[in-house]
Short mmCIF file of N, CA and C in Angstrom, two decimals:
data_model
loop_
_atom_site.label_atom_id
_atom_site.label_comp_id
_atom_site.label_asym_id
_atom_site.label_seq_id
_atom_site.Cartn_x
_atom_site.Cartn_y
_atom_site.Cartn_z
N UNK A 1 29.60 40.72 -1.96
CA UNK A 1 28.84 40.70 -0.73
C UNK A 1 27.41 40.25 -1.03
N UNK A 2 27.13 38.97 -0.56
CA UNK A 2 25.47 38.66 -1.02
C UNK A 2 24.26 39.76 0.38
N UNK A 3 23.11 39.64 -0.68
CA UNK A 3 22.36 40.98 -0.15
C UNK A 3 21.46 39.97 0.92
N UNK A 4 20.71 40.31 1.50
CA UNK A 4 19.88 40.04 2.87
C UNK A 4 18.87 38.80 2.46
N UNK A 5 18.30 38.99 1.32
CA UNK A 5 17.28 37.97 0.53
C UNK A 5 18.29 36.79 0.31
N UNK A 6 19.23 36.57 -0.34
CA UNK A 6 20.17 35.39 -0.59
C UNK A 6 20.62 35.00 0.82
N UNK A 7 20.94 35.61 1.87
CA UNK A 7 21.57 35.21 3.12
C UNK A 7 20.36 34.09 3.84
N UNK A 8 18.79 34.57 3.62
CA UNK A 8 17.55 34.31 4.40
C UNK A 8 17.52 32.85 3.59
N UNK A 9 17.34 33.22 2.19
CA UNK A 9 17.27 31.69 1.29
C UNK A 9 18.44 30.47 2.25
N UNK A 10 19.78 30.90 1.99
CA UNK A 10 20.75 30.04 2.34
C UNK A 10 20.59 29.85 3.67
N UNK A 11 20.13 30.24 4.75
CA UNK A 11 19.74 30.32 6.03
C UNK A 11 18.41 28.70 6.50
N UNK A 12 17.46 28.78 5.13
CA UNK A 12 16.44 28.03 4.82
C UNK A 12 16.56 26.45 4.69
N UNK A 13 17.14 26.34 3.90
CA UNK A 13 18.02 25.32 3.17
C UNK A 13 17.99 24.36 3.69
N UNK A 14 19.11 24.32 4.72
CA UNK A 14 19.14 22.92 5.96
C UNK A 14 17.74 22.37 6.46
N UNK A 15 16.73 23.71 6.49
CA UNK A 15 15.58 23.24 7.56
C UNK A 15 14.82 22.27 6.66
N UNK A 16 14.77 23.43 5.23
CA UNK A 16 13.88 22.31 4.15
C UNK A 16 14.73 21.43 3.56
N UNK A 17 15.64 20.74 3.94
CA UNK A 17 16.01 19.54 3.15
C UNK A 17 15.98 18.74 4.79
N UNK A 18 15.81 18.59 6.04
CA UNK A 18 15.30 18.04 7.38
C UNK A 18 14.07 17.42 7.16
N UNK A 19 13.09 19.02 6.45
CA UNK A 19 11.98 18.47 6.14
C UNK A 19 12.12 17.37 5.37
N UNK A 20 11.92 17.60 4.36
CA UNK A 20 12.21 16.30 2.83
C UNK A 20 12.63 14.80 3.44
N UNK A 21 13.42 15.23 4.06
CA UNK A 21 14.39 13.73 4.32
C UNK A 21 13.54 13.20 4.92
N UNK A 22 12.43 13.59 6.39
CA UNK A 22 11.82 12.76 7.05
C UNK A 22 10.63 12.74 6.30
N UNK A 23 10.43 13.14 5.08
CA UNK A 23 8.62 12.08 4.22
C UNK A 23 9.56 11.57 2.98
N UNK A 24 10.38 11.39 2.73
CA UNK A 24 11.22 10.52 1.84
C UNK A 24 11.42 9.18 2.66
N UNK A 25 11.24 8.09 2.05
CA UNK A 25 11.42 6.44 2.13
C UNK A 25 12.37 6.06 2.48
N UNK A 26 13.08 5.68 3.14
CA UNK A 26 14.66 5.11 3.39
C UNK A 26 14.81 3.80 3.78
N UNK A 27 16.15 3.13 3.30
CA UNK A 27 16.27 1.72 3.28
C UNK A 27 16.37 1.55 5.15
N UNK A 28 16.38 0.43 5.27
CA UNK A 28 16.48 0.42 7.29
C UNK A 28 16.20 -1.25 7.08
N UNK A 29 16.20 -1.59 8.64
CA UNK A 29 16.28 -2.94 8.99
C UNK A 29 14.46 -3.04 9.49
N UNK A 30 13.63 -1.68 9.57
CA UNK A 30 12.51 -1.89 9.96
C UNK A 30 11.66 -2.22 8.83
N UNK A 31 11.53 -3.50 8.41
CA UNK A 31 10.44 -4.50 7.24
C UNK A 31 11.44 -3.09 6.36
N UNK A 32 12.18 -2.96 6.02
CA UNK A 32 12.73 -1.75 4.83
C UNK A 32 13.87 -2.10 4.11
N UNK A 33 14.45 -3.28 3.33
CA UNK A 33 15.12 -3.67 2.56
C UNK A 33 15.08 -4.45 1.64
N UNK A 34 15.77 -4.42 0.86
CA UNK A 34 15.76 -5.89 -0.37
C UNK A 34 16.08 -6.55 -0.23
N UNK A 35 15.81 -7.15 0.63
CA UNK A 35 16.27 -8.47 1.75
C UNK A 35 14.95 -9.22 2.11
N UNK A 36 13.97 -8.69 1.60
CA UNK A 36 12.89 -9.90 1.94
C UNK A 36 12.28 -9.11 3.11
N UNK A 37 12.73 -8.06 3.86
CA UNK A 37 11.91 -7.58 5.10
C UNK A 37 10.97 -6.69 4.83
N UNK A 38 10.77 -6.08 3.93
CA UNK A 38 9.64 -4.96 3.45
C UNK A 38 10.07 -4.60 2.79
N UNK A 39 8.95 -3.31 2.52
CA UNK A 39 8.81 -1.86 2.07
C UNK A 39 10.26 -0.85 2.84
N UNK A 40 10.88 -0.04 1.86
CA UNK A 40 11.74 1.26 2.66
C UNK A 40 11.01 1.48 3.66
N UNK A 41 11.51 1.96 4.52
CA UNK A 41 11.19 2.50 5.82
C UNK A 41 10.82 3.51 5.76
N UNK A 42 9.77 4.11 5.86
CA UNK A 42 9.22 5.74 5.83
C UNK A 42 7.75 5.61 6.18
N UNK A 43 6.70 6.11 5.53
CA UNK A 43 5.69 5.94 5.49
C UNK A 43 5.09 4.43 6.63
N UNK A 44 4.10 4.41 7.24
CA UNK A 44 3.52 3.02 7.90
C UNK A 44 2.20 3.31 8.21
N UNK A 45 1.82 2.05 8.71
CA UNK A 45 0.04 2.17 8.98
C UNK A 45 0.25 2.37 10.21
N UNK A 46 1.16 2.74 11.03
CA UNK A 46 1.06 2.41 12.34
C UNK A 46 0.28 3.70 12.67
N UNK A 47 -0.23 3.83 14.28
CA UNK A 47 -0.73 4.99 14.54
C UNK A 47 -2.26 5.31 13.77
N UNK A 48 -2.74 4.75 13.05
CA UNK A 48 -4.04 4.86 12.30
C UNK A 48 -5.44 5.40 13.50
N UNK A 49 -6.06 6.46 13.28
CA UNK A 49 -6.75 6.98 14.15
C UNK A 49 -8.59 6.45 13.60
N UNK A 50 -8.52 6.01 12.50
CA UNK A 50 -9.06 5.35 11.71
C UNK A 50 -10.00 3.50 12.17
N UNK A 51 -11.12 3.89 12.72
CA UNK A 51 -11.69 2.27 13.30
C UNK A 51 -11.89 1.09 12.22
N UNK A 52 -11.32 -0.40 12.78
CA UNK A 52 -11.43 -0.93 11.59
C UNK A 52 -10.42 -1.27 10.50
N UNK A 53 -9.63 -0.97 10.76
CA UNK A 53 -8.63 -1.11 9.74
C UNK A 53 -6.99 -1.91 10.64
N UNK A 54 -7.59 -3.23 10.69
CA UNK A 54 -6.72 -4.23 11.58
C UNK A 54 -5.83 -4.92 10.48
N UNK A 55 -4.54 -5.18 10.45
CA UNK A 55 -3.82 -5.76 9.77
C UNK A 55 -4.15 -7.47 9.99
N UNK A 56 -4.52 -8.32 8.96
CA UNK A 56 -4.57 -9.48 9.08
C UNK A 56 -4.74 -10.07 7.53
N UNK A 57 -4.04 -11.59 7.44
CA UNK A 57 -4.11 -12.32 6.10
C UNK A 57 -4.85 -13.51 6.48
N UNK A 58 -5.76 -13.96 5.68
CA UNK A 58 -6.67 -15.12 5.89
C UNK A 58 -6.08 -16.48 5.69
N UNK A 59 -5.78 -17.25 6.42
CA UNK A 59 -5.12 -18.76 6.35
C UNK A 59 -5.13 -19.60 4.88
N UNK A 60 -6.45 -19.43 4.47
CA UNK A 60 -5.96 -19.74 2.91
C UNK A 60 -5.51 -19.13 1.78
N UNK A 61 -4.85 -17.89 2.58
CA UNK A 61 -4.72 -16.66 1.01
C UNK A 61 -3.00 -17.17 1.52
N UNK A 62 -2.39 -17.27 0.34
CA UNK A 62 -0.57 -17.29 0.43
C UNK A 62 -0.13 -15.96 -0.19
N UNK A 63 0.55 -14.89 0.34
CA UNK A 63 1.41 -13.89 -0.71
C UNK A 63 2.94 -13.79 -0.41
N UNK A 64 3.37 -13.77 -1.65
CA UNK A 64 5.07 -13.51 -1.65
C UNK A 64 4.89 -12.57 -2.44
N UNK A 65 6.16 -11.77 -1.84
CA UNK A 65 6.86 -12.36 -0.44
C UNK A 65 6.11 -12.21 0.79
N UNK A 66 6.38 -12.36 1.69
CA UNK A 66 5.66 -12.32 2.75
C UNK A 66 6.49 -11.17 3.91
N UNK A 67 5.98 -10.25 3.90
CA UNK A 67 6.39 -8.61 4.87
C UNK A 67 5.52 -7.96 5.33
N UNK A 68 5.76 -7.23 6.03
CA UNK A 68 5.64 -6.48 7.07
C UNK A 68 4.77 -5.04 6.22
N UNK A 69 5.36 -4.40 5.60
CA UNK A 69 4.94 -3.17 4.91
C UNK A 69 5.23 -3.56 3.43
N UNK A 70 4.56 -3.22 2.25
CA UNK A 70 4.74 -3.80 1.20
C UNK A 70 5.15 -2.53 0.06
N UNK A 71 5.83 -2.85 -0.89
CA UNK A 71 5.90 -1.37 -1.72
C UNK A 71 5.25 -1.65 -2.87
N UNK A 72 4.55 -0.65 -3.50
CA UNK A 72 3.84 -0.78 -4.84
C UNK A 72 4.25 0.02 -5.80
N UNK A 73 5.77 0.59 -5.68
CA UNK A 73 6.01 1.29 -6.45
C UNK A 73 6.69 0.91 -8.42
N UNK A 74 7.27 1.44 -8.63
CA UNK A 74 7.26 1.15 -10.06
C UNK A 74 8.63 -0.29 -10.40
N UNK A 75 7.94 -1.65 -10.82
CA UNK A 75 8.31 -2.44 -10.49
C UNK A 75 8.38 -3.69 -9.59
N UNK A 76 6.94 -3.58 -8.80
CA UNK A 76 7.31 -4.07 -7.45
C UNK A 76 5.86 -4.77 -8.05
N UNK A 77 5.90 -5.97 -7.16
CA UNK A 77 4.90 -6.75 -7.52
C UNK A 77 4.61 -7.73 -6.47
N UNK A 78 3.75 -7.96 -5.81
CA UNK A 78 3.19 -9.05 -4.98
C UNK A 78 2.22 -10.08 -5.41
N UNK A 79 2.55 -11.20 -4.97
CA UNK A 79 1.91 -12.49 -6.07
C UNK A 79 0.74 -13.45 -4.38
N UNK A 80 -0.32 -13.49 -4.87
CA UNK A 80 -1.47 -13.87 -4.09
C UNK A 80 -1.97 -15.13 -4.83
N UNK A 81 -2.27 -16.25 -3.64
CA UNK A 81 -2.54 -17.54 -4.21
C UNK A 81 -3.61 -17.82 -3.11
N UNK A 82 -4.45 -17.99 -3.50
CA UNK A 82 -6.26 -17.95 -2.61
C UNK A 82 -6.74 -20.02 -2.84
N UNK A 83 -6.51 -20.48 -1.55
CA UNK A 83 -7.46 -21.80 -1.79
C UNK A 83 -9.22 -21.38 -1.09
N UNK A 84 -9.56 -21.08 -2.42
CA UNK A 84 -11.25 -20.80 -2.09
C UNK A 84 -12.37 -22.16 -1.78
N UNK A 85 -13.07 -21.72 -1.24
CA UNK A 85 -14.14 -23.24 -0.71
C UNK A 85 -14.49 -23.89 -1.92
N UNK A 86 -14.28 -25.13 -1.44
CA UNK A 86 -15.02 -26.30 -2.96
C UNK A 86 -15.64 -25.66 -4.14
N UNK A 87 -15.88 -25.62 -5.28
CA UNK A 87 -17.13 -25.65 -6.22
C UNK A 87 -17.44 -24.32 -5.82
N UNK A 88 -16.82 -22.73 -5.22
CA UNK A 88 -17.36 -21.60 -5.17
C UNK A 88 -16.50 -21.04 -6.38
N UNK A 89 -17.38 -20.19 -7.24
CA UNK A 89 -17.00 -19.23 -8.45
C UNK A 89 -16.59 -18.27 -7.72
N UNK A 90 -14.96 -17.70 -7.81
CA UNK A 90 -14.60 -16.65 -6.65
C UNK A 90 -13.64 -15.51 -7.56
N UNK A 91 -14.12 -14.75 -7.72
CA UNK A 91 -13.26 -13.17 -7.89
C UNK A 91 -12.57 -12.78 -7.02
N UNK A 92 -12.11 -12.08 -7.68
CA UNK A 92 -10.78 -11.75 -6.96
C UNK A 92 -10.87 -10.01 -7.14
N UNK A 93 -10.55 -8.75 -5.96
CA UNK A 93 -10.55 -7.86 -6.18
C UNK A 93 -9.43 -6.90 -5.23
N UNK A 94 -9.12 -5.72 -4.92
CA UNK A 94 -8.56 -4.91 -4.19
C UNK A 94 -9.07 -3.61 -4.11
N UNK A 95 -9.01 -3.24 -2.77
CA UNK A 95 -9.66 -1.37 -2.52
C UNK A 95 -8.48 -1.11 -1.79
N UNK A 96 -8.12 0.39 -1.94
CA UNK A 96 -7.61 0.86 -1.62
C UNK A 96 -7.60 2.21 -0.68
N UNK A 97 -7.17 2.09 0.62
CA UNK A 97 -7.26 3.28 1.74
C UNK A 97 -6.21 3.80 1.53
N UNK A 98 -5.67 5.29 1.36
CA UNK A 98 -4.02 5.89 1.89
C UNK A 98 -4.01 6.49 3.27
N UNK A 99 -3.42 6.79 3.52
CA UNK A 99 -3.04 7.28 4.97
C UNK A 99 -2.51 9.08 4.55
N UNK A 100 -3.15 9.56 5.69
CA UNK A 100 -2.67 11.39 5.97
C UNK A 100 -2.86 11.44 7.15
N UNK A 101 -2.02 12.16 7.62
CA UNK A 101 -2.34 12.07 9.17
C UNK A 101 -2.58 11.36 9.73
N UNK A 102 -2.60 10.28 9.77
CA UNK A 102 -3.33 9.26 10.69
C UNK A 102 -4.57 8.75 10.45
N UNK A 103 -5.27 9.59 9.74
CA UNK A 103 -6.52 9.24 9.13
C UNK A 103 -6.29 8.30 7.53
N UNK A 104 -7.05 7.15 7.46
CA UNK A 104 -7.46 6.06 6.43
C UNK A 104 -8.73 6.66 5.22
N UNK A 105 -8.41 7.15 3.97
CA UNK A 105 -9.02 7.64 3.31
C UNK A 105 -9.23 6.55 2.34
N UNK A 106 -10.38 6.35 1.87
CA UNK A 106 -10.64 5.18 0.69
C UNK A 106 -10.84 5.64 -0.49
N UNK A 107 -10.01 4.86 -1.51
CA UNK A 107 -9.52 5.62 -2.32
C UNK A 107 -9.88 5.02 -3.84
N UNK A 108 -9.41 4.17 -4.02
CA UNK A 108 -9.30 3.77 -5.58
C UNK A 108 -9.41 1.58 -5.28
N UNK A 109 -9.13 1.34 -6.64
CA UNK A 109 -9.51 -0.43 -6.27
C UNK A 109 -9.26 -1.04 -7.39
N UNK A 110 -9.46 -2.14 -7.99
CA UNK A 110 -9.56 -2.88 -9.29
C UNK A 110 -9.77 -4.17 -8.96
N UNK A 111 -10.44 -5.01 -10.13
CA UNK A 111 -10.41 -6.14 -10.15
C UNK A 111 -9.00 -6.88 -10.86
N UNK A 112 -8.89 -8.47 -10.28
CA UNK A 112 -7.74 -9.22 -11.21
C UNK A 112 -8.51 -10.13 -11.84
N UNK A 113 -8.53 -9.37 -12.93
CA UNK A 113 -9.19 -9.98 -14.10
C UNK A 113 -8.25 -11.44 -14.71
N UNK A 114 -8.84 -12.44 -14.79
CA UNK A 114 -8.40 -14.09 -14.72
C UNK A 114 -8.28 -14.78 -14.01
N UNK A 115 -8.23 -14.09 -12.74
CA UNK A 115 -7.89 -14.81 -11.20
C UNK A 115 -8.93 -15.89 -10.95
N UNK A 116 -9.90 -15.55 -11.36
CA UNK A 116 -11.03 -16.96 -10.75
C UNK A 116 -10.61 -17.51 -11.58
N UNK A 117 -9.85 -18.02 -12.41
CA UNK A 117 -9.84 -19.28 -13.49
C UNK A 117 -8.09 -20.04 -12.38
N UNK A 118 -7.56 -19.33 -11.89
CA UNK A 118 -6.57 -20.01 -11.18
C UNK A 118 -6.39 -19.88 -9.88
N UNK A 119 -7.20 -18.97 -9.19
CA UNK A 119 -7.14 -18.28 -8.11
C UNK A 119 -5.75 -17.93 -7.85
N UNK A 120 -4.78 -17.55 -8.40
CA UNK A 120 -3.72 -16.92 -8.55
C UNK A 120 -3.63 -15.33 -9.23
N UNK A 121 -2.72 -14.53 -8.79
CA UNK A 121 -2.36 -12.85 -9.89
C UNK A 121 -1.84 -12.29 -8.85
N UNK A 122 -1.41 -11.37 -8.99
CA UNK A 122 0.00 -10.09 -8.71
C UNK A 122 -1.07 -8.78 -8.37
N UNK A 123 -0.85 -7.98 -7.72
CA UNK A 123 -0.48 -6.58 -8.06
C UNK A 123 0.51 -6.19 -8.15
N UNK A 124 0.59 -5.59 -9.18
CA UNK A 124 1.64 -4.71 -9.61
C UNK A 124 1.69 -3.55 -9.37
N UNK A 125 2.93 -2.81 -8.68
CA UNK A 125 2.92 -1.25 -9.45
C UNK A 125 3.45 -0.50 -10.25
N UNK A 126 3.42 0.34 -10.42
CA UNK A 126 3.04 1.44 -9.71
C UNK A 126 1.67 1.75 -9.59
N UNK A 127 1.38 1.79 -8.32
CA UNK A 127 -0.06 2.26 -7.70
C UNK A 127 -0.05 3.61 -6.72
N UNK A 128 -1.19 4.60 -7.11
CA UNK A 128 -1.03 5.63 -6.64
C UNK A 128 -2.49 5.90 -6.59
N UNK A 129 -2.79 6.32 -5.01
CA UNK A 129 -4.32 6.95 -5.09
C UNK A 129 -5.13 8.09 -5.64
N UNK A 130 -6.31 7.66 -6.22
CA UNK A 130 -6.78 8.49 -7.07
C UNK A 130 -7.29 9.92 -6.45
N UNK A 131 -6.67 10.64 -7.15
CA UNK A 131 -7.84 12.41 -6.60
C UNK A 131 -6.60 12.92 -5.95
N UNK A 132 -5.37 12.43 -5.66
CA UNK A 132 -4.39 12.96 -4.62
C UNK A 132 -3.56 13.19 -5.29
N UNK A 133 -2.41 14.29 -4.72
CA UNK A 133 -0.81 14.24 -5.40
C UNK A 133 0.11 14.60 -4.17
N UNK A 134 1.23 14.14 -4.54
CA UNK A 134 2.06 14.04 -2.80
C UNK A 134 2.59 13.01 -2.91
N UNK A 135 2.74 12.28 -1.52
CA UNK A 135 3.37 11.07 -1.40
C UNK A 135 4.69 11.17 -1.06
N UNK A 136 5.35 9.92 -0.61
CA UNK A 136 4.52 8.59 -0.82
C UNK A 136 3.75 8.55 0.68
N UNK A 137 2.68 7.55 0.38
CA UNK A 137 1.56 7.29 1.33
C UNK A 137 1.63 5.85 1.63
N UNK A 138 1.52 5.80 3.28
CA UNK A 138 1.03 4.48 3.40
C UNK A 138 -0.02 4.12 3.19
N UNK A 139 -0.51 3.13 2.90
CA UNK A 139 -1.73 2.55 2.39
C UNK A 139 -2.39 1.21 3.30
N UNK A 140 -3.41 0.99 3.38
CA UNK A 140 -4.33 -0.14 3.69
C UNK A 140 -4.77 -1.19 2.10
N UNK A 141 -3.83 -2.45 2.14
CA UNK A 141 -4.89 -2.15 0.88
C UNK A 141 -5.72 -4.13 1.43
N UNK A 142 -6.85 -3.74 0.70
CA UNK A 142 -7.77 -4.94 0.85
C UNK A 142 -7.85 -5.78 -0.27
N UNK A 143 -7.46 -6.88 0.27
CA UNK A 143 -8.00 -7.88 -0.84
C UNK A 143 -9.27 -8.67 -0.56
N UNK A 144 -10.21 -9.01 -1.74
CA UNK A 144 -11.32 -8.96 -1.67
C UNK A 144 -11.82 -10.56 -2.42
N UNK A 145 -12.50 -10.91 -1.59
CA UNK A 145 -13.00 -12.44 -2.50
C UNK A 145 -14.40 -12.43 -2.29
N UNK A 146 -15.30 -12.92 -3.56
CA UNK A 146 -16.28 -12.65 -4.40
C UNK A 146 -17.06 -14.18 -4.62
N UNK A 147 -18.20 -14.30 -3.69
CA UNK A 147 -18.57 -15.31 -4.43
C UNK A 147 -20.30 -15.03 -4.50
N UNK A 148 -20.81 -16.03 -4.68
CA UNK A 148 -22.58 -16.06 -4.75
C UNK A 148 -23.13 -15.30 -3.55
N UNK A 149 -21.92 -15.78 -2.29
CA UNK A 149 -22.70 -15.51 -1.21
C UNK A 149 -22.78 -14.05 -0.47
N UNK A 150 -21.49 -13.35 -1.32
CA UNK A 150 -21.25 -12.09 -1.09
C UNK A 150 -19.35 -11.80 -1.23
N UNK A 151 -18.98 -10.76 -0.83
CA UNK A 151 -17.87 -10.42 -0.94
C UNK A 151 -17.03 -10.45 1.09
N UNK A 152 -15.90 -11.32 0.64
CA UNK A 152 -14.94 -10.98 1.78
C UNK A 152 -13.59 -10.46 1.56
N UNK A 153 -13.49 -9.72 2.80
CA UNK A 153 -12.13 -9.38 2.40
C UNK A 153 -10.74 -10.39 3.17
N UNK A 154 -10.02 -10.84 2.88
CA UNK A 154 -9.55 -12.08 2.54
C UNK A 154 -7.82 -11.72 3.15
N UNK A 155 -7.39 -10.13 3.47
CA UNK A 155 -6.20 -9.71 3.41
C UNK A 155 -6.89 -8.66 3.65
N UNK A 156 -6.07 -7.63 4.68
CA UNK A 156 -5.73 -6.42 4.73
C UNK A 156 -4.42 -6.17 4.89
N UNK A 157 -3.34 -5.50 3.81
CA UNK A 157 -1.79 -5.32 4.15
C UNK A 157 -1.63 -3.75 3.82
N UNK A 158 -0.76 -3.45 5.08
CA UNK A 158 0.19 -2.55 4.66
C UNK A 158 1.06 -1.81 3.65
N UNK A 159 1.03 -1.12 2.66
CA UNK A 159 1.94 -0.81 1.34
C UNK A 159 2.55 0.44 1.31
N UNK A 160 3.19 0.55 1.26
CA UNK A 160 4.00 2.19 0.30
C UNK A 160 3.51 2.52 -1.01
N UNK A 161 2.83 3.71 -1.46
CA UNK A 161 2.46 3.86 -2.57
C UNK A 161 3.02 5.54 -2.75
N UNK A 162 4.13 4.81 -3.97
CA UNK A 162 5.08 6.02 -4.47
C UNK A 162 4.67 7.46 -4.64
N UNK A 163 4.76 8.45 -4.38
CA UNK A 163 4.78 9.41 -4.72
C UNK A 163 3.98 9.88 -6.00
N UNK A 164 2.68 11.08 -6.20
CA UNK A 164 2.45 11.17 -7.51
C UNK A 164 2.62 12.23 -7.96
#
């Protein structure tokens, strides 16, 4: 005969694995397959309560693949090809926002170190925001171009950033 404490646990169970399932990633037809349409389906920028933070890619930046929500998790890699103005010395960089609640927190960043010599490079991940643990989080992330005259941001996309 199980006692009152084991009945309450097994009672639990269903609710917290309901929970789990809806902040776990899942494959779907929304930008969420290996099919070229995205990132798993879970996490999104949508709903952002956050001013400022508009999804858009700049006409001369190219990235493949080209989606909807992007994943940065372990393995995953997006490749960026920038035609920068004539004769401008241009860096190349990324910042990073995650998403909680609805709110856009800024987070972590790096440079792609070689990129001005081809205006080509990847991010790679696994990428995970700094100071946090949880996940996975949607993300804002910015790409950033660098010249004499100042810094633009060149890309703002959507990402999944795995779990830390």
């Amino acid at each position: 005969m199980m006692n009152r404490s084991r009945l309450a646990l097994l009672a639990t169970l269903p609710v917290l694995a309901l929970v789990l399932a809806g902040c776990a990633p899942t494959g779907g037809t929304d930008g969420g397959s290996s099919d070229g349409g995205g990132a798993a389906s879970g996490p999104t920028c949508d709903g952002v309560t956050t001013a400022g933070y508009d999804l858009f890619v700049d006409p001369r930046l190219e990235i493949d693949p080209v989606q909807d929500i992007y994943s940065l998790g372990e393995g995953d890699s997006i490749a960026f090809t920038d035609t920068p103005e004539e004769d401008a010395y241009t860096t190349y960089s990324y910042s990073l926002s995650y998403i909680d609640d609805g709110v856009a927190f800024p987070s972590n960043g790096g440079i792609f170190v070689g990129a001005e010599d081809t205006n080509a490079w990847t991010l790679d991940g696994p990428i995970t925001p700094t100071g946090i643990v949880g996940g996975p989080y949607a993300s804002f992330v910015d790409i950033e171009a660098t010249t004499d005259s100042g810094t633009t941001v060149i890309a703002r996309i959507c990402a999944v950033l795995p779990a830390s």
